[in-house]
XYZ file of C-alpha atoms in Angstrom:
740
model
C -17.942 -44.853 29.350
C -16.796 -41.842 27.427
C -13.363 -42.289 24.983
C -10.917 -40.194 24.305
C -10.805 -39.096 20.138
C -7.199 -37.780 19.882
C -6.711 -35.974 16.559
C -2.765 -36.040 15.539
C -0.262 -35.019 17.915
C -0.904 -32.221 20.278
C 0.700 -29.215 20.502
C 1.131 -26.216 22.093
C -1.119 -23.588 20.664
C -0.661 -20.473 21.679
C -0.836 -18.406 18.164
C -3.749 -17.139 16.409
C -5.593 -13.956 16.185
C -7.838 -12.659 18.625
C -10.130 -9.511 18.730
C -12.325 -7.925 20.811
C -15.123 -5.321 20.320
C -13.756 -3.624 17.160
C -15.634 -0.369 16.158
C -14.960 1.973 13.909
C -16.957 4.915 13.606
C -16.706 7.997 10.886
C -18.638 10.474 10.310
C -20.606 11.008 7.295
C -22.350 13.780 5.515
C -26.200 13.180 4.539
C -29.357 15.239 3.500
C -32.234 15.134 5.182
C -35.670 15.288 3.970
C -35.471 19.289 4.084
C -32.524 19.121 1.469
C -30.062 20.436 4.250
C -26.458 18.562 4.872
C -26.118 16.714 8.428
C -22.888 15.069 9.781
C -23.847 11.946 11.185
C -21.628 9.045 12.942
C -21.626 5.763 10.671
C -19.935 2.717 12.352
C -17.725 0.788 9.414
C -17.550 -1.657 12.175
C -19.497 -2.281 15.163
C -18.576 -4.469 17.934
C -16.923 -6.921 16.031
C -15.648 -10.043 18.354
C -13.858 -12.813 16.991
C -10.508 -14.647 16.455
C -8.261 -16.008 13.278
C -6.942 -19.557 14.599
C -2.964 -20.613 13.414
C -2.594 -22.378 10.927
C -5.867 -22.045 9.336
C -7.246 -19.808 6.378
C -9.656 -17.679 7.772
C -11.895 -15.802 4.966
C -13.353 -12.416 5.689
C -16.897 -12.478 3.727
C -19.615 -10.175 2.801
C -22.381 -8.601 0.804
C -20.658 -5.506 -1.003
C -20.316 -2.668 1.720
C -20.223 -5.301 4.532
C -16.591 -3.703 6.028
C -14.828 -6.985 5.014
C -11.984 -4.707 3.881
C -12.198 -1.950 7.057
C -12.126 -5.429 9.106
C -8.705 -6.582 7.564
C -7.087 -2.996 7.913
C -8.055 -2.814 11.407
C -6.536 -5.818 12.314
C -3.241 -5.517 9.980
C -3.064 -2.085 12.043
C -3.932 0.117 8.883
C -6.672 2.443 10.516
C -4.904 5.741 12.667
C -4.384 5.234 16.066
C -7.468 6.416 18.292
C -9.829 5.995 15.380
C -10.328 2.355 15.704
C -11.436 0.680 19.244
C -11.306 -2.606 20.477
C -8.667 -4.714 21.404
C -6.463 -7.146 18.972
C -4.376 -9.832 20.917
C -2.295 -12.755 19.802
C -1.728 -15.624 21.945
C -3.184 -13.615 24.995
C -1.248 -10.806 24.470
C -2.696 -7.403 23.484
C -1.056 -6.192 19.968
C -0.431 -2.616 18.887
C -0.225 -1.485 15.123
C 3.606 -1.496 15.208
C 3.989 -4.919 16.833
C 1.281 -6.042 13.866
C 3.634 -4.570 11.362
C 6.378 -6.084 12.708
C 5.367 -9.801 12.790
C 2.744 -9.488 9.566
C 2.713 -9.071 5.836
C 0.012 -7.730 4.080
C -0.937 -8.406 0.261
C -3.214 -5.167 -0.972
C -5.600 -6.223 -3.976
C -3.382 -4.438 -6.788
C 0.032 -6.009 -7.253
C 2.219 -3.333 -6.816
C 5.705 -4.444 -8.495
C 8.349 -3.514 -11.063
C 7.222 -4.497 -14.155
C 11.028 -4.526 -15.352
C 12.775 -6.869 -12.804
C 12.404 -10.626 -12.953
C 10.948 -12.842 -11.032
C 13.946 -13.668 -9.554
C 15.547 -10.196 -9.404
C 12.069 -8.926 -7.521
C 12.898 -12.014 -4.552
C 16.546 -11.101 -4.037
C 15.464 -7.769 -3.301
C 12.568 -8.223 -1.027
C 15.055 -11.147 0.570
C 17.811 -8.141 0.717
C 15.281 -5.697 2.625
C 13.565 -8.704 4.906
C 16.538 -10.855 5.231
C 19.603 -8.614 6.582
C 20.887 -10.944 8.665
C 21.755 -13.936 6.183
C 24.520 -14.517 3.884
C 23.786 -13.813 0.172
C 24.047 -18.175 -0.281
C 21.105 -18.173 2.287
C 19.421 -15.704 0.755
C 19.642 -17.540 -2.509
C 18.617 -20.635 -0.882
C 15.470 -18.912 0.601
C 14.549 -17.667 -2.904
C 14.736 -20.477 -5.060
C 12.849 -22.225 -1.933
C 10.037 -19.791 -2.296
C 10.085 -20.008 -6.448
C 9.757 -23.483 -6.008
C 6.941 -23.583 -3.351
C 5.094 -20.733 -5.300
C 4.939 -23.012 -8.584
C 6.880 -20.129 -10.425
C 9.998 -22.225 -11.532
C 8.261 -24.249 -14.664
C 8.800 -23.114 -18.267
C 6.006 -21.874 -20.412
C 6.091 -21.288 -24.376
C 6.757 -18.219 -26.167
C 6.321 -17.574 -29.694
C 8.231 -19.744 -32.349
C 7.971 -22.465 -29.229
C 10.924 -20.915 -27.406
C 10.758 -22.500 -23.607
C 11.199 -19.473 -21.349
C 11.772 -19.869 -17.549
C 8.957 -18.138 -15.282
C 11.399 -17.434 -12.466
C 13.594 -15.506 -15.521
C 10.839 -13.892 -17.165
C 10.042 -9.732 -16.217
C 6.851 -9.081 -14.285
C 5.846 -6.806 -17.124
C 2.600 -4.252 -17.684
C 0.554 -3.118 -19.695
C 3.080 -2.111 -22.631
C 5.406 -5.337 -21.739
C 5.108 -8.965 -22.023
C 5.680 -10.420 -18.068
C 3.995 -13.592 -16.614
C 0.822 -14.200 -16.120
C -2.179 -12.650 -13.941
C -1.901 -15.443 -11.275
C 1.557 -15.781 -11.320
C 2.261 -11.924 -10.803
C -0.603 -12.357 -7.512
C 1.950 -15.167 -6.440
C 4.855 -13.058 -6.943
C 3.222 -10.513 -4.901
C 2.483 -12.728 -1.932
C 5.901 -14.411 -2.161
C 7.608 -10.520 -1.630
C 5.988 -10.145 1.534
C 6.701 -13.784 3.015
C 10.018 -14.358 1.861
C 10.856 -13.435 5.971
C 8.218 -15.526 7.192
C 5.566 -14.162 8.842
C 3.175 -14.930 11.747
C 0.521 -13.206 10.498
C -0.436 -12.860 6.440
C -3.171 -10.755 5.439
C -4.639 -10.726 1.661
C -7.091 -8.404 0.300
C -8.949 -9.640 -2.482
C -6.584 -12.122 -3.427
C -8.294 -13.643 -6.212
C -9.334 -10.563 -8.042
C -9.063 -9.730 -11.749
C -8.185 -13.579 -12.184
C -9.714 -16.559 -13.674
C -10.910 -19.466 -12.089
C -8.022 -21.852 -12.634
C -5.397 -18.871 -11.242
C -7.591 -18.037 -8.619
C -8.004 -21.567 -7.444
C -4.306 -21.890 -7.212
C -2.869 -18.567 -6.090
C -5.824 -19.830 -2.705
C -3.959 -23.638 -2.991
C -0.447 -21.489 -2.474
C -2.000 -19.142 0.425
C -3.425 -22.997 1.795
C -0.324 -24.335 2.018
C 1.509 -21.131 4.029
C -1.213 -21.151 6.011
C -0.208 -25.084 6.922
C 3.067 -23.848 7.494
C 1.824 -22.265 10.900
C 0.825 -18.796 9.307
C -2.362 -17.429 10.484
C -4.109 -16.453 7.423
C -6.485 -13.546 7.269
C -7.976 -12.735 3.544
C -10.947 -11.183 2.221
C -12.976 -12.634 -0.640
C -15.994 -12.086 -2.705
C -18.057 -15.083 -4.199
C -15.569 -18.046 -3.971
C -16.039 -20.965 -6.074
C -16.520 -24.269 -4.864
C -13.090 -25.267 -5.158
C -11.882 -21.998 -3.163
C -14.453 -23.020 -0.603
C -13.133 -26.295 0.340
C -9.714 -24.573 1.124
C -11.230 -22.300 3.208
C -10.993 -23.403 7.249
C -12.562 -20.544 9.280
C -15.207 -18.162 8.063
C -16.279 -13.790 9.268
C -19.568 -13.086 7.379
C -20.064 -9.437 8.217
C -22.888 -7.075 7.244
C -23.189 -3.426 7.632
C -20.397 -3.826 9.576
C -21.679 -6.541 12.041
C -20.874 -10.111 12.479
C -23.595 -12.152 10.847
C -21.479 -15.775 11.453
C -18.295 -16.974 12.573
C -17.139 -20.559 12.610
C -16.237 -23.238 10.271
C -17.766 -23.697 6.417
C -19.634 -27.079 7.027
C -21.272 -25.149 9.499
C -22.952 -22.575 7.746
C -25.850 -25.324 6.889
C -26.745 -26.188 10.230
C -26.450 -22.111 10.911
C -29.127 -21.800 8.432
C -31.406 -24.485 9.786
C -31.564 -22.850 12.836
C -32.625 -19.574 11.267
C -35.511 -21.536 9.945
C -33.762 -21.513 6.027
C -33.218 -24.333 5.063
C -30.567 -24.324 2.060
C -31.909 -25.199 -1.647
C -30.605 -28.647 -2.933
C -26.910 -27.639 -5.205
C -26.784 -24.299 -3.868
C -23.707 -22.993 -1.724
C -24.824 -23.061 1.900
C -22.512 -19.551 2.244
C -24.075 -17.807 -0.624
C -27.268 -18.582 0.449
C -26.517 -17.160 3.980
C -25.345 -14.203 1.983
C -28.847 -14.207 0.380
C -30.322 -14.150 3.144
C -28.447 -11.108 4.725
C -29.345 -8.845 2.124
C -33.192 -10.035 2.329
C -33.104 -9.083 5.728
C -31.074 -6.116 5.032
C -33.654 -5.030 2.409
C -36.380 -5.613 4.778
C -37.670 -3.119 8.082
C -35.680 -5.730 10.234
C -32.332 -4.820 8.676
C -29.089 -6.846 9.150
C -29.405 -6.721 13.017
C -32.141 -9.280 13.235
C -29.173 -12.141 11.835
C -26.877 -10.175 13.857
C -29.200 -10.596 17.379
C -29.090 -14.488 16.130
C -25.290 -14.718 15.602
C -25.085 -13.214 19.325
C -27.676 -14.819 21.283
C -29.073 -17.607 19.387
C -32.583 -16.456 19.053
C -34.042 -17.294 15.946
C -34.846 -14.355 13.672
C -38.520 -13.315 12.661
C -39.742 -13.869 9.465
C -39.414 -10.544 7.512
C -42.407 -8.843 7.123
C -43.123 -9.828 11.224
C -41.315 -5.945 11.721
C -44.018 -4.463 12.572
C -45.036 -7.049 15.440
C -41.747 -6.515 16.867
C -42.005 -2.974 16.687
C -45.175 -2.702 18.306
C -44.103 -5.562 21.526
C -40.855 -3.789 22.146
C -41.319 -0.066 21.570
C -43.807 2.245 23.664
C -45.302 3.679 20.546
C -45.060 3.211 16.619
C -43.087 5.518 14.894
C -44.365 6.990 11.333
C -40.950 7.093 10.023
C -38.554 4.463 9.442
C -36.520 2.928 12.434
C -32.706 3.614 12.552
C -30.476 0.298 12.148
C -29.608 1.192 16.067
C -33.241 1.287 17.470
C -34.071 -1.918 15.531
C -30.351 -3.501 16.569
C -31.593 -2.638 20.342
C -35.275 -3.903 19.716
C -34.298 -7.166 18.136
C -31.407 -7.660 21.101
C -33.640 -7.188 23.486
C -36.339 -9.761 22.240
C -33.281 -11.974 21.701
C -31.991 -11.886 25.159
C -35.638 -12.590 26.495
C -36.182 -15.545 24.427
C -32.924 -16.640 25.372
C -33.347 -16.732 29.228
C -36.331 -18.191 28.866
C -34.807 -20.819 27.049
C -32.358 -21.024 29.416
C -34.806 -21.427 32.455
C -36.509 -24.319 30.650
C -33.494 -26.062 30.198
C -34.869 -27.388 26.579
C -33.419 -30.638 25.408
C -34.558 -30.219 21.593
C -32.426 -31.734 19.630
C -31.468 -28.952 17.517
C -30.266 -26.740 20.308
C -28.017 -29.280 22.453
C -24.318 -28.641 22.016
C -24.742 -25.314 19.363
C -22.610 -22.134 20.704
C -23.746 -18.486 19.607
C -20.593 -17.014 21.078
C -18.276 -15.444 19.449
C -15.042 -15.924 21.896
C -12.014 -17.102 20.798
C -11.856 -21.518 21.954
C -8.157 -20.913 23.327
C -10.256 -17.951 25.401
C -9.864 -19.624 29.001
C -11.245 -17.145 30.654
C -14.453 -18.591 28.474
C -14.153 -22.295 28.533
C -16.404 -24.025 26.538
C -19.581 -25.526 27.795
C -20.950 -29.513 27.779
C -23.136 -30.579 25.743
C -25.604 -33.282 25.819
C -23.506 -34.980 23.107
C -20.390 -34.989 24.864
C -18.844 -34.208 28.445
C -15.567 -32.253 28.065
C -12.810 -33.080 29.970
C -9.997 -31.907 28.675
C -8.730 -29.180 25.703
C -5.797 -29.558 23.799
C -4.902 -27.961 20.129
C -3.605 -30.416 17.520
C -3.773 -29.965 14.069
C -6.005 -32.008 12.001
C -4.862 -33.928 9.243
C -7.063 -33.652 6.266
C -6.343 -37.034 4.703
C -7.503 -38.700 7.753
C -11.374 -39.386 6.629
C -11.952 -40.565 10.159
C -10.900 -37.567 12.090
C -14.601 -36.456 13.674
C -14.590 -32.265 13.689
C -15.777 -30.998 17.770
C -18.468 -28.310 17.693
C -16.150 -25.160 17.169
C -13.581 -26.689 15.053
C -12.629 -25.650 11.502
C -12.162 -28.626 9.702
C -8.626 -29.328 8.539
C -6.982 -26.978 10.435
C -7.242 -27.402 14.190
C -9.460 -29.213 16.011
C -9.617 -30.795 19.646
C -9.052 -33.610 21.481
C -11.822 -33.823 24.204
C -13.224 -37.264 25.997
C -16.973 -37.147 24.720
C -19.879 -39.710 24.969
C -20.538 -39.457 21.535
C -19.879 -37.612 18.608
C -21.011 -36.331 14.846
C -17.849 -36.348 12.606
C -18.160 -33.676 9.949
C -16.465 -33.740 6.549
C -13.720 -32.067 6.161
C -13.618 -29.067 4.134
C -10.331 -30.227 1.238
C -8.763 -33.319 0.809
C -5.668 -31.539 0.041
C -2.488 -32.925 2.219
C 0.911 -31.018 2.512
C 3.672 -31.354 4.564
C 4.453 -28.560 6.682
C 7.908 -29.180 6.736
C 7.891 -28.246 2.692
C 7.269 -24.311 3.568
C 8.876 -21.460 5.070
C 8.288 -21.350 8.756
C 6.950 -18.653 10.089
C 8.584 -16.061 13.122
C 5.989 -17.735 15.926
C 6.208 -14.236 18.184
C 4.601 -15.914 21.396
C 5.507 -15.438 24.999
C 6.754 -19.520 25.082
C 9.302 -18.965 22.391
C 12.263 -17.595 24.116
C 11.684 -13.979 22.853
C 9.100 -11.961 24.227
C 6.259 -10.635 21.632
C 7.302 -7.385 22.952
C 10.879 -7.661 21.845
C 10.947 -8.219 18.015
C 14.295 -7.162 17.373
C 14.945 -4.182 15.523
C 11.993 -1.779 13.750
C 14.231 -2.615 10.042
C 16.286 -5.362 9.118
C 19.213 -3.343 7.559
C 21.028 -0.435 8.173
C 20.375 2.925 6.669
C 23.567 2.644 4.521
C 22.484 -1.369 3.223
C 19.163 0.137 2.598
C 20.368 2.912 0.630
C 23.281 0.257 -1.357
C 20.220 -1.916 -2.450
C 17.929 1.014 -3.418
C 20.730 2.509 -5.704
C 21.342 -1.336 -7.322
C 17.604 -1.726 -7.943
C 17.078 2.033 -9.553
C 20.120 1.455 -11.969
C 18.538 -1.629 -13.170
C 15.905 -0.087 -13.682
C 17.157 2.885 -15.028
C 18.502 0.265 -17.702
C 15.947 -1.327 -18.614
C 13.429 1.659 -19.190
C 16.517 4.316 -20.395
C 13.277 6.231 -22.330
C 12.816 8.474 -19.591
C 16.602 9.866 -19.108
C 17.312 9.302 -22.946
C 14.477 11.512 -23.802
C 15.384 14.188 -21.348
C 19.444 13.804 -23.014
C 17.935 13.901 -26.574
C 15.699 16.813 -25.684
C 18.473 18.930 -24.397
C 20.998 18.261 -26.900
C 18.263 18.908 -29.813
C 17.654 22.029 -28.416
C 20.879 22.651 -27.389
C 21.930 22.349 -31.187
C 18.791 24.566 -32.316
C 20.001 27.189 -29.427
C 23.524 27.324 -31.012
C 22.324 27.420 -34.527
C 19.908 30.294 -34.017
C 22.199 32.492 -31.675
C 25.531 31.587 -33.060
C 28.138 34.194 -32.517
C 26.351 36.925 -31.534
C 27.527 40.583 -32.458
C 28.754 42.938 -29.965
C 26.053 45.390 -30.062
C 22.105 45.938 -28.077
C 21.177 42.730 -30.278
C 23.862 40.511 -29.146
C 23.063 41.408 -25.631
C 19.502 41.163 -26.355
C 19.919 37.398 -27.614
C 22.170 36.204 -25.108
C 19.431 37.262 -22.723
C 17.121 35.342 -24.083
C 19.460 32.286 -24.450
C 19.756 32.349 -20.927
C 16.342 32.987 -19.722
C 15.085 30.348 -22.135
C 17.949 27.979 -20.846
C 16.460 28.186 -17.557
C 13.350 27.751 -18.593
C 14.075 24.212 -21.072
C 15.842 22.843 -18.207
C 12.913 23.342 -16.109
C 10.484 21.985 -18.284
C 12.773 18.880 -18.964
C 11.684 17.759 -15.702
C 8.598 17.357 -15.568
C 8.504 14.005 -16.794
C 9.455 12.468 -13.241
C 5.774 13.435 -12.333
C 4.172 10.265 -13.888
C 7.581 8.202 -13.193
C 7.235 8.603 -9.446
C 3.542 8.704 -8.974
C 4.016 5.088 -10.511
C 6.851 4.424 -7.999
C 4.940 5.945 -5.180
C 2.639 2.685 -5.074
C 5.368 0.245 -4.768
C 6.659 2.220 -2.122
C 3.828 2.483 -0.252
C 3.405 -1.004 -0.255
C 7.269 -1.629 0.475
C 7.003 0.584 3.393
C 4.246 -0.203 5.059
C 6.009 -3.503 6.777
C 8.961 -1.905 7.222
C 11.061 -2.758 4.375
C 13.091 0.127 4.438
C 13.242 3.315 5.532
C 11.843 6.720 3.902
C 15.122 8.534 4.425
C 17.050 5.842 2.619
C 14.482 6.168 -0.195
C 14.805 9.699 -0.028
C 18.895 9.611 -0.220
C 18.908 6.477 -2.910
C 17.128 8.512 -5.253
C 19.135 11.496 -5.260
C 21.997 9.592 -5.623
C 20.857 7.755 -8.374
C 19.994 10.516 -10.221
C 23.076 12.816 -9.714
C 25.077 11.274 -12.475
C 22.413 11.497 -15.022
C 21.478 14.723 -14.279
C 25.823 15.744 -14.558
C 25.589 14.243 -18.144
C 22.292 15.884 -19.453
C 23.692 19.781 -18.300
C 27.475 18.669 -19.466
C 26.186 17.871 -23.172
C 24.224 21.100 -23.248
C 27.239 23.362 -22.115
C 29.479 21.596 -24.305
C 27.048 22.252 -27.331
C 25.695 26.028 -26.821
C 29.001 27.403 -24.894
C 31.266 28.117 -28.013
C 29.131 28.601 -30.598
C 27.416 31.767 -28.374
C 30.877 32.805 -27.576
C 30.084 32.507 -23.964
C 32.856 34.067 -21.285
C 33.735 33.248 -17.633
C 34.630 30.122 -16.319
C 33.141 27.123 -18.146
C 33.182 25.276 -14.773
C 31.071 27.993 -13.000
C 28.432 28.235 -16.239
C 28.408 23.803 -15.956
C 27.284 23.930 -12.460
C 24.900 26.406 -12.655
C 23.179 24.007 -15.551
C 23.999 21.242 -12.840
C 22.429 22.940 -10.019
C 19.888 24.233 -12.389
C 18.688 20.626 -12.987
C 19.071 19.412 -9.463
C 16.715 22.173 -8.160
C 13.976 21.878 -10.606
C 14.240 18.313 -10.347
C 13.508 18.290 -6.096
C 10.848 20.738 -6.658
C 9.156 18.920 -9.650
C 9.680 15.167 -7.072
C 7.853 17.121 -3.961
C 5.131 17.825 -6.284
C 4.674 14.818 -7.381
C 4.706 13.113 -3.757
C 1.841 15.490 -2.849
C -0.540 15.074 -5.932
C -2.760 12.354 -6.272
C -2.411 11.669 -9.743
C -0.058 12.743 -12.666
C -2.741 15.209 -14.205
C -2.804 17.394 -11.498
C 0.530 16.963 -11.279
C 1.489 18.132 -14.640
C -0.809 21.031 -13.946
C 0.407 22.058 -11.262
C 4.558 22.006 -12.191
C 3.097 23.883 -15.714
C 1.513 26.825 -13.294
C 4.339 26.934 -11.238
C 6.845 27.110 -14.226
C 4.805 30.054 -15.412
C 4.680 31.604 -12.291
C 8.511 31.259 -11.583
C 9.212 32.268 -15.235
C 7.188 35.425 -14.494
C 9.052 36.730 -11.243
C 12.421 35.523 -12.311
C 13.773 39.179 -12.854
C 13.786 38.738 -16.916
C 10.645 40.678 -17.598
C 10.865 42.952 -14.427
C 13.853 43.273 -12.082
C 13.326 42.739 -8.357
C 13.823 46.497 -7.728
C 11.138 47.553 -9.809
C 8.536 44.836 -8.571
C 5.330 45.574 -6.142
C 6.698 45.316 -2.720
C 3.838 43.098 -2.495
C 5.275 40.497 -5.082
C 8.841 40.649 -4.304
C 8.619 37.457 -2.266
C 7.766 35.892 -5.495
C 11.199 36.478 -6.870
C 12.913 34.964 -3.821
C 11.026 31.573 -4.149
C 11.436 30.720 -8.029
C 13.778 28.389 -8.421
C 14.681 30.127 -11.929
C 15.665 33.441 -10.348
C 18.655 31.829 -9.126
C 20.786 29.912 -12.304
C 19.272 33.080 -14.457
C 21.702 35.533 -12.570
C 23.973 33.395 -11.975
C 24.434 33.165 -15.343
C 24.118 36.943 -16.237
C 27.002 37.490 -13.719
C 29.344 34.572 -15.114
C 28.785 36.380 -18.934
C 28.898 39.800 -17.481
C 30.750 40.676 -14.574
C 33.580 42.296 -16.386
C 35.046 45.724 -17.893
C 35.119 44.963 -21.254
C 32.150 46.610 -23.606
C 29.453 44.626 -25.342
C 28.064 47.194 -28.156
C 27.381 50.826 -27.809
C 24.263 52.259 -26.570
C 22.176 54.556 -29.110
C 24.184 57.994 -27.210
C 27.433 55.455 -28.761
C 28.922 54.643 -25.475
C 30.229 51.788 -24.516
C 27.895 49.531 -23.122
C 30.103 46.951 -20.287
C 29.334 43.998 -18.876
C 28.844 45.612 -15.219
C 26.619 48.328 -16.861
C 24.213 45.417 -18.502
C 24.151 43.979 -14.778
C 23.259 47.336 -13.465
C 20.533 48.314 -15.161
C 19.298 44.764 -14.348
C 19.827 45.385 -11.165
C 22.104 42.052 -10.103
C 25.226 42.611 -8.270
C 28.419 42.981 -9.699
C 30.766 41.426 -6.755
C 32.202 38.596 -8.424
C 32.333 36.722 -4.830
C 28.172 37.207 -5.281
C 28.461 34.559 -7.995
C 28.769 31.591 -5.448
C 25.887 32.966 -3.263
C 23.626 31.707 -6.434
C 24.719 27.976 -6.164
C 24.285 27.503 -2.562
C 20.763 29.088 -2.718
C 19.947 27.091 -5.675
C 21.840 23.970 -3.563
C 19.589 25.172 -0.508
C 16.397 24.912 -2.438
C 17.179 21.637 -3.638
C 17.737 20.630 -0.265
C 15.020 22.205 1.326
C 12.654 20.508 -1.432
C 14.165 16.941 -0.754
C 13.379 17.503 2.953
C 10.105 17.950 1.939
C 9.574 14.778 -0.101
C 11.054 13.480 2.791
C 8.244 14.356 5.271
C 5.722 13.535 2.980
C 6.893 10.513 2.313
C 7.727 9.983 5.904
C 4.366 10.997 7.040
C 1.988 11.441 4.818
C 2.377 8.197 2.557
C 0.960 5.777 4.766
C -2.116 3.712 3.298
C -4.038 3.664 6.368
C -7.339 5.013 7.044
C -7.569 8.069 8.885
């Protein structure tokens, strides 16, 4: 009679992620033998079916170009709708990309954080964005707990032996001393798990870290998984210590599935392939080496993929010619395509697998081995009994890592979730780690399953805060960043102050003659150009911040509209201060006339419209080099067509539209109208006649109607709004970190 092995306390397991027949095809241009460019469809993912158990770390591995990051993006909903074929489900419920984003977190390979915020401030802003329903004290408690859990509450020594708490240390960057690389990576993880997501995706979390820091990061991720989250990460060449923390492996090559299962079963998988693991060598690394050997041979990785699918041992490398002869009508002098090789090997595998089933062989190396990549909780494909045990029941329960006698049943991931079964005989499998964690120590994830009180389709509001709350949080963060990095606005203020002093002393009290008129005209156009150039330094500033925006909005932390409005409101007082300082310096020195308040408003609106234009350009260009080039090019065009060199009346008809879209046209004309809408004389012409203000405007084809002055203000305001709207559209619809 058999006996029942019950590992731990059974739980109602309804989590985990399942994916079926994921296929992602792109079109590439390649050269044929004749040197002609041809379009060819390539599968970056080809019929990938598998699962990621809840409470476990699922590691996606494989050689370079295997499709690891592509699979991660596909599971995380970061591939554009319609491009990815297949199905992703959680707890038996189909998941759309929007549902996945609402219940998951995605940690990118690069740490996109604000360098001048402390660790505590970074977490608090993350809590403000994601935990809008909690009180401030509850958010603070959650942040303190998270800091402790991630090992960021300790102290470290600075020069002169001063101790400083990590929680109050700046994140830092290349120019500012901050936390270490491993700590920064843990902060990146923390800001995205503050709300306890059910799914956690990490793209190369150990990239760029030393061995100790990498192990520390994966150890914290391991604890997060044990708290009940489904963790999926890509990793390249993990150390032995890190391999002990992995529960479930998905190994890819050329976008195809090579292996799926527990790390401890890799050796058995290789033995069944006829490839013994050399002594003192990692079985995982050896499997990847074997995959690369097949990839470089005529058989290709399709032979290994067929083995993972059918269980048919792949032929030895070098036997490709025999396979081609037996499966194809006629040999081809050209190397067969990957798809053809895949079909041939798969067909051979099916034939031999059928024969093996008909013969009902009882060989020891074939008993109890399930080659399918189906999910263990998929009730439509139940696990089959083997000669080593008779399956009576299936109950999921967390396997305790500190339980040395807990057996691991076929298909289970050691230390993750095992199965309670009635068996005659079973062979224990060593656990992947002896690390023990108390599940109550970690934040409980949002278990979005049909067995809860709410449906997986009822995720609540898309954003945790209202529009106004988001705007206020973003404004507070902007002001902190500005206060700690004042160089951007101080540099503009210093430049405008210095240039104002130079202009005031150079054109001090112009005389009432033709030269005086020319001097004022030169001052006005130079002022417009100066204000345009003063906004150019916003290009690198926003491009650097754009990466943070993409990371934070990829999983609905806040709206693009609130980000746009918050940025605008934040910069308004600084733009007003710059305009006011310049206006006060030059107003009296150049004996300017007209209402001073109008002069100040024109300068302010000029800064606002040009700043909006530069911000919009920054959102479109991929890097600051192209951004600078674009801004300088448009500055030259706007300067040329603003009406200073050639007024709008004398411009060719086909170039007049440039005069209308030039952001320099309206401040230039507004300043002239404020100065010269008068019958006062500003000197004598060569014939001895008085040159009045109205006469100057008429000669420049500028309106002499005083009511038209405010139209220039309205137009500049319109351009500012127009560019901000374009900026919002780019952020909202074209700044998504997803594949097409």
